[in-house]
CSV table of C-alpha atoms in Angstrom, one decimal:
chain,number,residue,atom,x,y,z
A,362,MET,CA,31.1,-7.8,-13.5
A,363,ALA,CA,33.7,-4.9,-13.9
A,364,ALA,CA,31.2,-2.3,-12.2
A,365,GLN,CA,30.5,-5.0,-9.3
A,366,GLU,CA,34.3,-5.4,-9.0
A,367,ARG,CA,34.7,-1.5,-8.5
A,368,HIS,CA,31.9,-1.2,-6.1
A,369,ARG,CA,33.5,-4.1,-4.0
A,370,LYS,CA,36.9,-2.2,-4.0
A,371,VAL,CA,35.5,1.1,-3.0
A,372,ARG,CA,33.7,-0.6,-0.3
A,373,GLU,CA,36.8,-2.3,1.0
A,374,LEU,CA,38.8,1.1,0.9
A,375,LEU,CA,36.1,2.9,2.9
A,376,SER,CA,35.9,0.1,5.5
A,377,PHE,CA,39.8,0.3,5.8
A,378,LEU,CA,39.5,4.4,6.2
A,379,TYR,CA,36.3,4.2,8.2
A,380,PRO,CA,35.7,1.1,10.2
A,381,PRO,CA,32.2,0.0,10.0
A,382,ARG,CA,30.0,0.6,13.2
A,383,CYS,CA,27.6,-1.9,14.5
A,384,PRO,CA,24.1,-1.1,13.0
A,385,ILE,CA,22.5,-2.1,16.3
A,386,CYS,CA,24.9,-0.9,19.1
A,387,GLY,CA,26.9,1.8,17.3
A,388,GLN,CA,30.2,0.3,18.7
A,389,ILE,CA,33.2,-0.9,16.3
A,390,PRO,CA,32.5,-4.5,15.8
A,391,PRO,CA,35.2,-7.5,15.7
A,392,SER,CA,37.8,-7.0,12.8
A,393,GLY,CA,36.5,-8.3,9.5
A,394,THR,CA,32.6,-8.1,10.7
A,395,SER,CA,30.0,-5.4,10.2
A,396,VAL,CA,27.9,-6.3,13.4
A,397,CYS,CA,28.6,-7.4,16.8
A,398,PRO,CA,28.1,-11.0,17.3
A,399,ASP,CA,25.5,-10.7,20.3
A,400,CYS,CA,23.8,-8.0,18.3
A,401,TYR,CA,23.5,-10.1,15.3
A,402,LEU,CA,21.8,-12.8,17.4
A,403,SER,CA,19.5,-10.1,18.9
A,404,ILE,CA,17.9,-9.4,15.6
A,405,SER,CA,14.7,-11.4,14.9
A,406,PHE,CA,15.1,-12.3,11.1
A,407,ILE,CA,11.9,-13.1,9.4
A,408,HIS,CA,11.1,-16.8,9.2
A,409,GLN,CA,8.2,-18.9,8.1
A,410,PRO,CA,5.5,-18.9,8.8
A,411,THR,CA,4.7,-15.7,7.2
A,412,CYS,CA,1.8,-14.0,5.6
A,413,TYR,CA,1.6,-15.0,1.9
A,414,SER,CA,0.5,-11.4,1.0
A,415,CYS,CA,2.6,-8.9,2.9
A,416,GLY,CA,5.2,-11.1,4.4
A,417,LYS,CA,4.5,-10.3,8.1
A,418,PRO,CA,5.5,-13.2,10.5
A,419,LEU,CA,2.6,-15.3,11.6
A,420,GLU,CA,2.0,-17.3,15.0
A,421,SER,CA,0.6,-20.4,13.1
A,422,GLU,CA,1.7,-22.4,10.1
A,423,GLU,CA,-1.9,-23.1,9.7
A,424,GLN,CA,-2.5,-19.3,8.9
A,425,GLU,CA,-1.8,-18.0,5.4
A,426,PHE,CA,-2.6,-14.3,5.8
A,427,CYS,CA,-2.4,-12.0,8.6
A,428,HIS,CA,-5.6,-10.4,9.7
A,429,ASP,CA,-4.9,-7.1,7.9
A,430,CYS,CA,-4.6,-8.8,4.4
A,431,LEU,CA,-7.5,-10.8,5.1
A,432,THR,CA,-9.5,-7.7,6.1
A,433,HIS,CA,-8.0,-5.7,3.4
A,434,PRO,CA,-6.6,-7.7,0.4
A,435,LYS,CA,-3.6,-6.1,-1.3
A,436,THR,CA,-3.0,-4.8,-4.7
A,437,PHE,CA,0.7,-6.1,-4.8
A,438,SER,CA,1.6,-9.8,-5.5
A,439,ARG,CA,3.6,-10.6,-2.8
A,440,GLY,CA,5.5,-8.8,0.0
A,441,PHE,CA,9.0,-9.8,1.7
A,442,SER,CA,11.0,-8.4,4.5
A,443,LEU,CA,14.4,-8.9,6.2
A,444,ALA,CA,13.7,-8.6,9.8
A,445,VAL,CA,10.9,-7.6,12.6
A,446,TYR,CA,10.6,-4.0,13.3
A,447,ASP,CA,11.1,-4.3,17.3
A,448,SER,CA,13.0,-2.6,20.2
A,449,VAL,CA,16.2,-3.9,18.4
A,450,THR,CA,15.7,-2.7,14.9
A,451,LYS,CA,13.6,0.2,15.5
A,452,PRO,CA,16.4,2.5,17.0
A,453,SER,CA,18.8,1.3,14.3
A,454,LEU,CA,16.5,2.5,11.5
A,455,SER,CA,15.6,5.7,13.3
A,456,ALA,CA,19.5,6.4,13.5
A,457,VAL,CA,19.5,5.8,9.7
A,458,LYS,CA,16.8,8.3,9.1
A,459,TYR,CA,17.5,11.1,11.8
A,460,LYS,CA,20.9,10.8,12.8
A,461,ASN,CA,22.8,10.2,9.3
A,462,LYS,CA,23.8,6.8,10.1
A,463,ARG,CA,23.3,5.8,6.3
A,464,SER,CA,26.1,3.5,6.6
A,465,TYR,CA,24.1,1.0,8.5
A,466,LEU,CA,21.9,0.3,5.4
A,467,GLN,CA,25.0,-1.7,4.0
A,468,PHE,CA,24.6,-4.1,6.7
A,469,TYR,CA,21.1,-4.8,5.9
A,470,ALA,CA,21.6,-4.9,2.1
A,471,ASP,CA,24.2,-7.5,2.7
A,472,GLU,CA,21.8,-9.5,4.7
A,473,THR,CA,19.2,-9.2,2.3
A,474,ILE,CA,21.3,-10.4,-0.6
A,475,LYS,CA,22.1,-13.4,1.5
A,476,ALA,CA,18.7,-14.3,2.4
A,477,TYR,CA,16.7,-13.0,-0.7
A,478,GLY,CA,19.2,-12.6,-3.4
A,479,SER,CA,18.1,-15.8,-5.3
A,480,LEU,CA,14.5,-15.0,-5.0
A,481,PHE,CA,15.1,-11.4,-6.4
A,482,SER,CA,17.0,-13.2,-9.3
A,483,SER,CA,14.2,-15.6,-10.0
A,484,LEU,CA,11.5,-13.0,-10.1
A,485,SER,CA,13.4,-11.5,-13.3
A,486,LEU,CA,12.5,-7.9,-11.9
A,487,ASP,CA,12.7,-5.1,-14.4
A,488,VAL,CA,13.3,-2.5,-11.9
A,489,LEU,CA,13.6,-1.6,-8.2
A,490,LEU,CA,11.6,1.4,-7.2
A,491,PRO,CA,12.4,3.0,-3.7
A,492,VAL,CA,9.4,4.7,-2.0
A,493,PRO,CA,10.0,8.5,-2.8
A,494,VAL,CA,10.2,11.0,0.0
A,495,HIS,CA,9.2,14.5,-0.5
A,496,PRO,CA,11.8,16.8,-1.9
A,497,LYS,CA,11.8,19.0,1.2
A,498,ARG,CA,12.2,16.2,3.4
A,499,GLU,CA,15.0,14.8,1.4
A,500,LYS,CA,17.0,18.0,1.1
A,501,LYS,CA,16.7,18.4,4.9
A,502,ARG,CA,18.0,14.7,5.4
A,503,GLY,CA,20.4,14.6,2.6
A,504,TYR,CA,19.2,11.3,1.1
A,505,ASN,CA,16.4,9.0,0.7
A,506,GLN,CA,17.2,5.8,2.7
A,507,ALA,CA,14.9,3.6,0.6
A,508,SER,CA,17.0,4.8,-2.5
A,509,LEU,CA,20.4,4.0,-0.9
A,510,PHE,CA,19.2,0.7,0.1
A,511,ALA,CA,17.8,-0.1,-3.2
A,512,HIS,CA,21.0,0.9,-5.0
A,513,SER,CA,23.2,-1.3,-2.7
A,514,ILE,CA,21.0,-4.3,-3.8
A,515,GLY,CA,20.7,-3.5,-7.5
A,516,ASN,CA,24.4,-2.9,-7.8
A,517,THR,CA,25.1,-6.3,-6.4
A,518,LEU,CA,22.3,-8.2,-8.2
A,519,SER,CA,22.7,-6.1,-11.5
A,520,ILE,CA,18.9,-5.0,-11.3
A,521,PRO,CA,18.1,-1.3,-12.6
A,522,VAL,CA,17.0,1.0,-9.8
A,523,SER,CA,14.9,4.1,-10.8
A,524,ASP,CA,14.5,7.1,-8.5
A,525,SER,CA,12.7,9.1,-11.0
A,526,LEU,CA,9.6,7.0,-11.9
A,527,LEU,CA,7.8,7.7,-8.8
A,528,ILE,CA,7.3,11.2,-7.0
A,529,ARG,CA,5.8,12.3,-3.7
A,530,THR,CA,3.7,15.3,-4.5
A,531,ILE,CA,2.5,15.9,-0.8
A,532,ASN,CA,4.6,15.9,2.5
A,533,THR,CA,2.3,14.2,4.5
A,534,LEU,CA,2.1,14.4,8.2
A,535,PRO,CA,2.5,11.5,10.6
A,536,GLN,CA,-0.3,9.2,10.1
A,537,LYS,CA,-0.4,7.5,13.5
A,538,ILE,CA,-3.8,8.9,14.6
A,539,LEU,CA,-5.5,8.1,11.3
A,540,SER,CA,-7.6,4.9,10.5
A,541,PRO,CA,-6.4,2.6,7.9
A,542,ALA,CA,-8.7,3.9,5.3
A,543,GLU,CA,-7.8,7.5,6.1
A,544,ARG,CA,-4.2,6.7,5.9
A,545,LEU,CA,-4.5,5.1,2.5
A,546,HIS,CA,-6.8,7.9,1.3
A,547,ASN,CA,-4.1,10.4,2.4
A,548,LEU,CA,-1.3,8.6,0.6
A,549,SER,CA,-3.2,8.0,-2.6
A,550,GLN,CA,-3.1,11.7,-2.8
A,551,ALA,CA,0.7,12.0,-1.9
A,552,PHE,CA,2.3,10.1,-4.8
A,553,ASP,CA,2.3,10.3,-8.6
A,554,ILE,CA,4.1,9.2,-11.6
A,555,HIS,CA,6.6,11.6,-12.9
A,556,PRO,CA,5.2,13.9,-15.5
A,557,ALA,CA,7.7,12.6,-18.2
A,558,TYR,CA,6.2,9.1,-18.1
A,559,LYS,CA,2.4,10.1,-17.5
A,560,ASP,CA,1.4,10.0,-21.0
A,561,GLN,CA,2.9,6.6,-22.0
A,562,ALA,CA,2.7,3.0,-21.0
A,563,LEU,CA,5.1,2.2,-18.5
A,564,PRO,CA,7.7,-0.4,-20.0
A,565,PHE,CA,7.7,-2.7,-16.9
A,566,GLN,CA,6.2,-6.0,-16.4
A,567,LYS,CA,7.8,-6.9,-12.9
A,568,VAL,CA,8.7,-4.3,-10.4
A,569,MET,CA,9.6,-4.3,-6.7
A,570,LEU,CA,8.9,-1.4,-4.4
A,571,ILE,CA,11.5,-0.9,-1.7
A,572,ASP,CA,11.2,0.6,1.8
A,573,ASP,CA,12.7,0.6,5.1
A,574,ILE,CA,9.8,0.0,7.2
A,575,TYR,CA,6.2,-1.9,6.6
A,576,THR,CA,3.8,-1.1,9.4
A,577,THR,CA,0.3,-0.7,8.1
A,578,GLY,CA,1.1,-1.1,4.4
A,579,SER,CA,-0.8,1.9,3.5
A,580,THR,CA,2.3,3.5,1.6
A,581,MET,CA,3.0,0.2,-0.5
A,582,GLU,CA,-0.9,-0.2,-1.2
A,583,ALA,CA,-1.2,3.4,-2.4
A,584,LEU,CA,2.0,2.9,-4.9
A,585,SER,CA,0.9,-0.3,-5.9
A,586,ARG,CA,-2.5,1.0,-7.0
A,587,LEU,CA,-0.8,3.8,-8.8
A,588,LEU,CA,1.4,1.6,-10.6
A,589,LYS,CA,-1.3,-0.8,-11.5
A,590,SER,CA,-3.4,2.1,-12.9
A,591,HIS,CA,-0.4,2.6,-15.3
A,592,GLY,CA,-0.2,-0.8,-16.6
A,593,VAL,CA,2.2,-2.6,-14.4
A,594,PRO,CA,1.0,-6.2,-14.1
A,595,GLN,CA,3.0,-7.4,-11.2
A,596,ILE,CA,4.2,-5.7,-8.3
A,597,TYR,CA,6.3,-7.1,-5.4
A,598,ILE,CA,7.4,-5.2,-2.1
A,599,PHE,CA,10.3,-5.4,0.1
A,600,SER,CA,11.0,-3.7,3.4
A,601,ILE,CA,13.9,-3.9,5.4
A,602,CYS,CA,11.8,-4.4,8.5
A,603,ILE,CA,8.1,-5.2,9.1
A,604,GLY,CA,5.7,-5.4,12.0
A,605,HIS,CA,4.3,-8.8,13.5
A,606,GLY,CA,1.1,-10.3,11.9
A,607,TYR,CA,-1.8,-10.9,13.7
């Protein structure tokens, strides 16, 4: 509790010195808030029905799985997400990645804890695992946005976070022109377990992979297969934003 209290006080001090900017429009929101009211209403937060596998929002309550998960069953147990990846959230997460607006991540972390905090706790997770970025890309950007987000969640919910277990060994090019199978093949070569852990059974029963955006799911699937191959039985995934199911 002492660590959580220190974390809260530091956040309060930083908010006083550097008023937060709305993660959607970039302006200073009304006092005491982290997002403009109209901007908040513009965010499409995830609601049921969702795909029972990846968590994408579905059109009909009669559906259990999106087309992608029906066609390509996933290795992970369940997937969850905070909001739809659309014209509102895309510029916001792009600003996090490419314009050093890492402060926006706190809003998404706070909303995640409100919506999913009880779920995270009920899963009795051993560790949160941010999706790693290649060292060259992280050095250029200065941070891994998935890691910052994961630590915000972990600090509040007292769930350990590991930045060292998973490593990215290949700095893959954009995957847009590739088929789903080609994307998965490329990414399966791009990740590995840190050498310090390779010759031992991983001491985890339940883990949650954390990323900012879930689109095709190739990244989460590649990492899930890697973890399963090293003996982790239950793998959950969480992304800040996710595309629509179909």
